[in-house]
Amino acid sequence: KQEVTQIPAALSVPEGENLVLNCSFTDSAIYNLQWFRQDPGKGLTSLLLIQSSQREQTSGRLNASLDKSSGRSTLYIAASQPGDSATYLCAVRLGSSGDKLTFGTGTRLAVRP
Amino acid sequence: EPEVTQTPSHQVTQMGQEVILRCVPISNHLYFYWYRQILGQKVEFLVSFYNNEISEKSEIFDDQFSVERPDGSNFTLKIRSTKLEDSAMYFCASRQTGVNEKLFFGSGTQLSVL
């Protein structure tokens, strides 16, 4: 059974810092991995999707990497802003489990002005 | 930008009552999903739906749950006899064809069973 773990559970940084969020998964036979942002009481917004054949994806200040063999992904946020404050979730789609996503527990990020 | 729309945003019901949660997926999407998130816990998969039938369901999705696409735009989740433990945020999601297409989520329906 696929398990997805995210560390740290919470993170507080001053504005302008670069930061890294970590995601690990136990079954490396994945189709893809997505990073989502969740604001309090709101839905999930897909930030980046990395296919199993890719090593990284970039969108603006966000960069996500994938190391399938070690079962790890990182989300790098450059020059953090207070508007980046949210919970960040990673989710994997296993090749053998249909097309459902298995989510991690999330990292709650607070960026202090 | 197109979005997935869910109604209502909040639903309060008594235990044992039936509820229907409604969703309008993005219009050119063909794959539809329901997920839920109990307060403080992970987002969990419930069911996926394609070509007018369930393609996969989790062990949570028992006989009390059903899904339907009654017309070309709506996608509903029905819980026949709600239990206290059904209290959660329910998210609808949709995506286009293709194994590496992003999933788009609605803003959720907060279901409270009293």
Coordinates of N, CA, C and O in Angstrom, one line a residue, chain B residues 2-114:
Chain B
P2 N -11.4 28.1 -16.4 CA -12.5 27.2 -16.0 C -12.3 26.6 -14.7 O -11.1 26.4 -14.3
E3 N -13.4 26.4 -13.9 CA -13.3 25.8 -12.6 C -14.3 24.8 -12.3 O -15.4 24.8 -13.0
V4 N -14.1 23.9 -11.3 CA -15.0 23.0 -10.9 C -15.9 23.7 -9.8 O -15.3 24.3 -8.9
T5 N -17.2 23.6 -9.9 CA -18.1 24.3 -9.0 C -18.9 23.2 -8.2 O -19.4 22.3 -8.7
Q6 N -18.9 23.5 -6.9 CA -19.6 22.6 -5.9 C -20.6 23.4 -5.2 O -20.4 24.5 -4.7
T7 N -21.8 22.7 -5.0 CA -22.8 23.3 -4.2 C -23.5 22.2 -3.3 O -23.5 21.0 -3.7
P8 N -23.9 22.5 -2.1 CA -23.7 23.8 -1.4 C -22.3 23.8 -0.8 O -21.6 22.8 -0.8
S9 N -21.9 24.9 -0.3 CA -20.6 25.0 0.3 C -20.6 24.4 1.7 O -19.6 23.9 2.2
H10 N -21.8 24.5 2.4 CA -22.0 23.9 3.7 C -23.3 23.2 3.7 O -24.3 23.6 3.2
Q11 N -23.3 22.0 4.3 CA -24.5 21.2 4.5 C -24.6 20.6 5.9 O -23.6 19.9 6.3
V12 N -25.6 20.9 6.6 CA -25.8 20.3 7.9 C -27.0 19.4 7.8 O -28.1 19.7 7.3
T13 N -26.9 18.2 8.4 CA -27.9 17.2 8.3 C -28.0 16.4 9.6 O -27.0 16.4 10.3
Q14 N -29.1 15.8 9.8 CA -29.3 14.9 10.9 C -28.8 13.5 10.5 O -29.0 13.0 9.4
M15 N -28.3 12.8 11.5 CA -27.8 11.4 11.3 C -29.0 10.6 10.7 O -30.1 10.7 11.2
G16 N -28.7 9.8 9.7 CA -29.8 8.9 9.1 C -30.4 9.6 7.9 O -31.1 8.9 7.2
Q17 N -30.2 10.9 7.7 CA -30.8 11.5 6.6 C -30.0 11.3 5.3 O -28.8 11.1 5.4
E18 N -30.6 11.5 4.2 CA -29.9 11.4 2.9 C -29.4 12.8 2.5 O -30.1 13.8 2.7
V19 N -28.2 12.8 1.9 CA -27.7 14.1 1.4 C -27.3 13.9 0.0 O -26.8 12.8 -0.4
I20 N -27.4 14.9 -0.8 CA -26.8 14.9 -2.2 C -25.9 16.1 -2.4 O -26.3 17.2 -2.1
L21 N -24.7 15.8 -2.7 CA -23.7 16.9 -2.9 C -23.5 17.0 -4.4 O -23.4 16.0 -5.2
R22 N -23.5 18.3 -4.9 CA -23.5 18.5 -6.3 C -22.2 19.1 -6.8 O -21.6 19.9 -6.1
C23 N -21.9 18.8 -8.0 CA -20.7 19.3 -8.7 C -20.9 19.5 -10.1 O -21.7 18.8 -10.8
V24 N -20.3 20.6 -10.7 CA -20.3 20.8 -12.1 C -18.8 20.8 -12.5 O -18.1 21.7 -12.2
P25 N -18.4 19.7 -13.1 CA -17.0 19.6 -13.5 C -16.7 20.6 -14.7 O -17.6 21.1 -15.3
I26 N -15.4 20.7 -15.0 CA -15.0 21.5 -16.1 C -15.5 20.9 -17.4 O -15.5 19.7 -17.6
S27 N -16.0 21.7 -18.3 CA -16.9 21.2 -19.4 C -16.3 20.2 -20.3 O -16.9 19.3 -20.8
N28 N -15.0 20.3 -20.6 CA -14.4 19.4 -21.6 C -13.6 18.2 -20.9 O -12.9 17.5 -21.5
H29 N -13.9 18.1 -19.6 CA -13.2 17.0 -18.8 C -14.1 15.7 -18.9 O -15.3 15.8 -18.9
L30 N -13.4 14.6 -18.9 CA -14.1 13.3 -19.0 C -14.0 12.4 -17.8 O -14.7 11.4 -17.7
Y31 N -13.1 12.7 -16.9 CA -12.9 11.9 -15.7 C -13.3 12.7 -14.5 O -12.9 13.9 -14.3
F32 N -14.1 12.1 -13.6 CA -14.6 12.8 -12.5 C -14.3 12.0 -11.2 O -14.3 10.7 -11.2
Y33 N -14.2 12.7 -10.1 CA -13.8 12.1 -8.8 C -14.5 12.8 -7.7 O -14.9 13.9 -7.7
W34 N -14.6 12.0 -6.6 CA -14.9 12.5 -5.3 C -13.8 12.1 -4.3 O -13.4 10.9 -4.3
Y35 N -13.4 13.1 -3.5 CA -12.4 12.9 -2.4 C -13.0 13.5 -1.2 O -14.0 14.3 -1.3
R36 N -12.5 13.1 0.0 CA -13.0 13.8 1.2 C -11.8 14.0 2.1 O -10.8 13.3 2.0
Q37 N -12.0 14.9 3.0 CA -11.0 15.2 4.0 C -11.7 15.4 5.4 O -12.4 16.4 5.6
I38 N -11.5 14.5 6.3 CA -11.9 14.6 7.6 C -11.0 15.6 8.3 O -9.8 15.6 8.0
L39 N -11.5 16.5 9.2 CA -10.8 17.5 9.8 C -9.5 17.0 10.4 O -9.5 16.1 11.2
G40 N -8.3 17.6 10.0 CA -7.1 17.2 10.5 C -6.4 16.0 9.9 O -5.4 15.6 10.3
Q41 N -7.1 15.4 8.9 CA -6.6 14.2 8.3 C -6.3 14.4 6.8 O -6.4 15.4 6.3
K42 N -5.7 13.3 6.2 CA -5.4 13.4 4.8 C -6.6 13.5 3.9 O -7.7 13.0 4.3
V43 N -6.4 14.0 2.7 CA -7.4 13.9 1.7 C -7.4 12.4 1.2 O -6.4 11.8 0.9
E44 N -8.6 11.9 1.1 CA -8.8 10.5 0.8 C -9.7 10.3 -0.4 O -10.7 11.0 -0.6
F45 N -9.3 9.4 -1.3 CA -10.0 9.1 -2.5 C -11.3 8.3 -2.1 O -11.3 7.4 -1.3
L46 N -12.4 8.7 -2.8 CA -13.6 7.9 -2.6 C -14.0 7.1 -3.9 O -14.1 5.9 -3.8
V47 N -14.0 7.8 -5.0 CA -14.5 7.2 -6.2 C -14.1 7.9 -7.5 O -13.9 9.1 -7.4
S48 N -13.9 7.2 -8.6 CA -13.6 7.8 -9.9 C -14.7 7.3 -10.8 O -15.3 6.2 -10.7
F49 N -15.0 8.1 -11.8 CA -16.1 7.9 -12.7 C -15.7 8.3 -14.1 O -15.2 9.4 -14.3
Y50 N -16.0 7.4 -15.1 CA -15.6 7.7 -16.5 C -16.6 7.0 -17.3 O -17.0 5.8 -17.1
N51 N -17.0 7.6 -18.4 CA -17.9 7.0 -19.4 C -19.1 6.4 -18.7 O -19.6 5.3 -19.0
N52 N -19.7 7.2 -17.8 CA -21.0 6.9 -17.2 C -21.0 5.7 -16.3 O -22.0 5.1 -16.0
E53 N -19.8 5.4 -15.8 CA -19.7 4.3 -14.8 C -18.6 4.5 -13.8 O -17.6 5.2 -14.2
I54 N -18.7 3.9 -12.7 CA -17.6 3.9 -11.7 C -16.4 3.1 -12.2 O -16.6 2.0 -12.6
S55 N -15.2 3.7 -12.3 CA -14.0 3.0 -12.7 C -13.2 2.5 -11.5 O -12.5 1.5 -11.7
E56 N -13.3 3.1 -10.4 CA -12.6 2.7 -9.2 C -13.3 3.2 -8.0 O -13.8 4.4 -8.0
K57 N -13.3 2.5 -6.9 CA -13.8 3.0 -5.6 C -13.0 2.5 -4.5 O -12.4 1.4 -4.5
S58 N -13.0 3.3 -3.4 CA -12.2 2.9 -2.2 C -13.1 2.1 -1.2 O -14.3 2.0 -1.4
E59 N -12.5 1.6 -0.2 CA -13.3 0.8 0.8 C -14.2 1.7 1.6 O -15.2 1.2 2.2
I60 N -14.0 3.0 1.6 CA -14.9 3.9 2.2 C -16.2 4.0 1.5 O -17.3 4.2 2.1
F61 N -16.1 3.9 0.2 CA -17.3 4.0 -0.7 C -18.1 2.8 -0.6 O -18.1 1.9 -1.5
D62 N -18.9 2.6 0.4 CA -19.7 1.4 0.6 C -21.1 1.6 0.0 O -21.4 2.6 -0.7
D63 N -22.0 0.7 0.3 CA -23.4 0.8 -0.3 C -24.2 2.0 0.1 O -25.2 2.3 -0.5
Q64 N -23.7 2.8 1.1 CA -24.4 4.0 1.4 C -24.1 5.1 0.5 O -24.8 6.1 0.5
F65 N -23.1 5.0 -0.3 CA -22.7 6.0 -1.3 C -23.1 5.6 -2.7 O -23.0 4.5 -3.1
S66 N -23.4 6.6 -3.5 CA -23.6 6.4 -4.9 C -23.3 7.7 -5.6 O -23.3 8.8 -5.0
V67 N -22.9 7.6 -6.9 CA -22.6 8.7 -7.7 C -23.4 8.6 -9.0 O -23.8 7.5 -9.4
E68 N -23.7 9.8 -9.6 CA -24.5 9.9 -10.8 C -24.1 11.1 -11.6 O -23.7 12.1 -11.1
R69 N -24.2 10.9 -12.9 CA -24.1 12.0 -13.8 C -25.4 12.1 -14.5 O -25.6 11.6 -15.6
P70 N -26.4 12.9 -13.9 CA -27.7 12.9 -14.4 C -27.9 13.6 -15.7 O -28.9 13.3 -16.4
D71 N -27.0 14.5 -16.1 CA -27.1 15.2 -17.4 C -25.7 15.4 -17.9 O -24.7 14.9 -17.3
G72 N -25.5 16.3 -18.9 CA -24.2 16.5 -19.4 C -23.3 17.4 -18.6 O -22.1 17.5 -19.0
S73 N -23.8 18.0 -17.5 CA -23.0 18.9 -16.8 C -22.8 18.6 -15.3 O -21.8 18.9 -14.7
N74 N -23.8 17.9 -14.7 CA -23.7 17.7 -13.2 C -23.1 16.3 -12.9 O -23.3 15.4 -13.6
F75 N -22.5 16.3 -11.7 CA -22.0 15.0 -11.1 C -22.3 15.1 -9.7 O -21.9 16.0 -9.0
T76 N -23.0 14.1 -9.2 CA -23.5 14.1 -7.8 C -23.0 13.0 -7.0 O -22.7 11.9 -7.5
L77 N -22.9 13.2 -5.7 CA -22.5 12.2 -4.7 C -23.7 12.1 -3.7 O -24.1 13.1 -3.1
K78 N -24.3 10.9 -3.6 CA -25.4 10.8 -2.6 C -25.0 9.9 -1.5 O -24.3 8.8 -1.7
I79 N -25.3 10.3 -0.3 CA -25.1 9.4 0.9 C -26.5 9.1 1.4 O -27.2 10.1 1.8
R80 N -26.8 7.9 1.4 CA -28.2 7.5 1.7 C -28.6 7.7 3.1 O -29.7 8.2 3.4
S81 N -27.9 7.3 4.1 CA -28.2 7.4 5.5 C -26.9 7.8 6.2 O -26.1 7.0 6.5
T82 N -26.8 9.1 6.4 CA -25.6 9.7 6.9 C -25.3 9.2 8.4 O -26.2 9.0 9.2
K83 N -24.0 9.1 8.6 CA -23.5 8.7 10.0 C -22.6 9.9 10.5 O -22.2 10.7 9.7
L84 N -22.4 9.9 11.7 CA -21.6 11.0 12.3 C -20.2 11.0 11.7 O -19.7 12.1 11.4
E85 N -19.7 9.8 11.4 CA -18.3 9.8 10.8 C -18.2 10.2 9.3 O -17.2 10.2 8.8
D86 N -19.4 10.5 8.7 CA -19.4 11.0 7.4 C -19.1 12.5 7.4 O -18.9 13.1 6.3
S87 N -19.1 13.1 8.5 CA -18.7 14.6 8.6 C -17.3 14.8 8.1 O -16.4 14.2 8.6
A88 N -17.2 15.7 7.0 CA -16.0 15.9 6.4 C -16.2 17.0 5.3 O -17.3 17.4 5.0
M89 N -15.1 17.4 4.7 CA -15.1 18.3 3.5 C -15.1 17.3 2.3 O -14.1 16.5 2.2
Y90 N -16.0 17.4 1.4 CA -16.1 16.6 0.3 C -15.7 17.4 -1.0 O -16.3 18.5 -1.2
F91 N -14.7 16.9 -1.7 CA -14.2 17.6 -2.9 C -14.5 16.8 -4.1 O -14.3 15.6 -4.2
C92 N -15.0 17.5 -5.1 CA -15.2 17.0 -6.4 C -14.0 17.4 -7.3 O -13.4 18.5 -7.0
A93 N -13.6 16.6 -8.2 CA -12.4 16.9 -9.1 C -12.7 16.3 -10.5 O -13.5 15.4 -10.6
S94 N -12.0 16.9 -11.4 CA -12.1 16.4 -12.8 C -10.8 16.6 -13.5 O -10.0 17.5 -13.1
R95 N -10.7 15.9 -14.6 CA -9.5 16.1 -15.5 C -9.8 15.7 -16.9 O -10.8 15.0 -17.2
Q96 N -8.9 16.1 -17.8 CA -9.0 15.7 -19.2 C -8.4 14.3 -19.4 O -7.8 13.7 -18.5
T97 N -8.6 13.8 -20.6 CA -8.0 12.5 -21.0 C -6.5 12.6 -21.0 O -6.0 13.6 -21.4
G98 N -5.9 11.5 -20.6 CA -4.4 11.5 -20.6 C -3.9 11.2 -19.2 O -4.4 11.8 -18.2
V99 N -2.9 10.3 -19.1 CA -2.5 9.8 -17.8 C -1.8 10.9 -17.0 O -1.7 10.8 -15.8
N100 N -1.2 11.9 -17.7 CA -0.5 12.9 -17.0 C -1.2 14.3 -17.0 O -0.5 15.3 -17.1
E101 N -2.5 14.3 -16.9 CA -3.2 15.5 -16.8 C -3.5 15.9 -15.4 O -3.8 15.1 -14.5
K102 N -3.4 17.2 -15.1 CA -3.6 17.7 -13.8 C -5.0 17.5 -13.3 O -6.0 17.5 -14.2
L103 N -5.2 17.3 -12.0 CA -6.5 17.2 -11.5 C -7.0 18.6 -11.0 O -6.2 19.3 -10.3
F104 N -8.2 19.0 -11.3 CA -8.7 20.2 -10.9 C -9.8 20.0 -9.8 O -10.8 19.2 -10.1
F105 N -9.7 20.6 -8.7 CA -10.6 20.4 -7.6 C -11.6 21.6 -7.4 O -11.2 22.7 -7.7
G106 N -12.8 21.3 -7.0 CA -13.7 22.3 -6.5 C -13.3 22.8 -5.1 O -12.4 22.2 -4.5
S107 N -14.0 23.8 -4.6 CA -13.7 24.3 -3.3 C -14.4 23.6 -2.2 O -14.1 23.9 -1.0
G108 N -15.1 22.5 -2.5 CA -15.6 21.6 -1.5 C -17.0 21.9 -0.9 O -17.4 23.0 -0.9
T109 N -17.6 20.9 -0.3 CA -18.8 21.0 0.5 C -18.5 20.5 1.9 O -18.0 19.3 2.0
Q110 N -18.6 21.3 2.9 CA -18.4 20.9 4.3 C -19.7 20.3 4.8 O -20.7 21.0 4.9
L111 N -19.6 19.0 5.0 CA -20.8 18.2 5.5 C -20.7 18.0 7.0 O -19.7 17.5 7.4
S112 N -21.7 18.4 7.7 CA -21.7 18.2 9.2 C -22.9 17.4 9.5 O -24.1 17.8 9.2
V113 N -22.7 16.2 10.1 CA -23.8 15.3 10.4 C -23.9 15.4 12.0 O -23.0 15.1 12.7
L114 N -25.2 15.7 12.4 CA -25.4 15.9 13.8 C -26.1 14.7 14.4 O -26.9 14.0 13.7

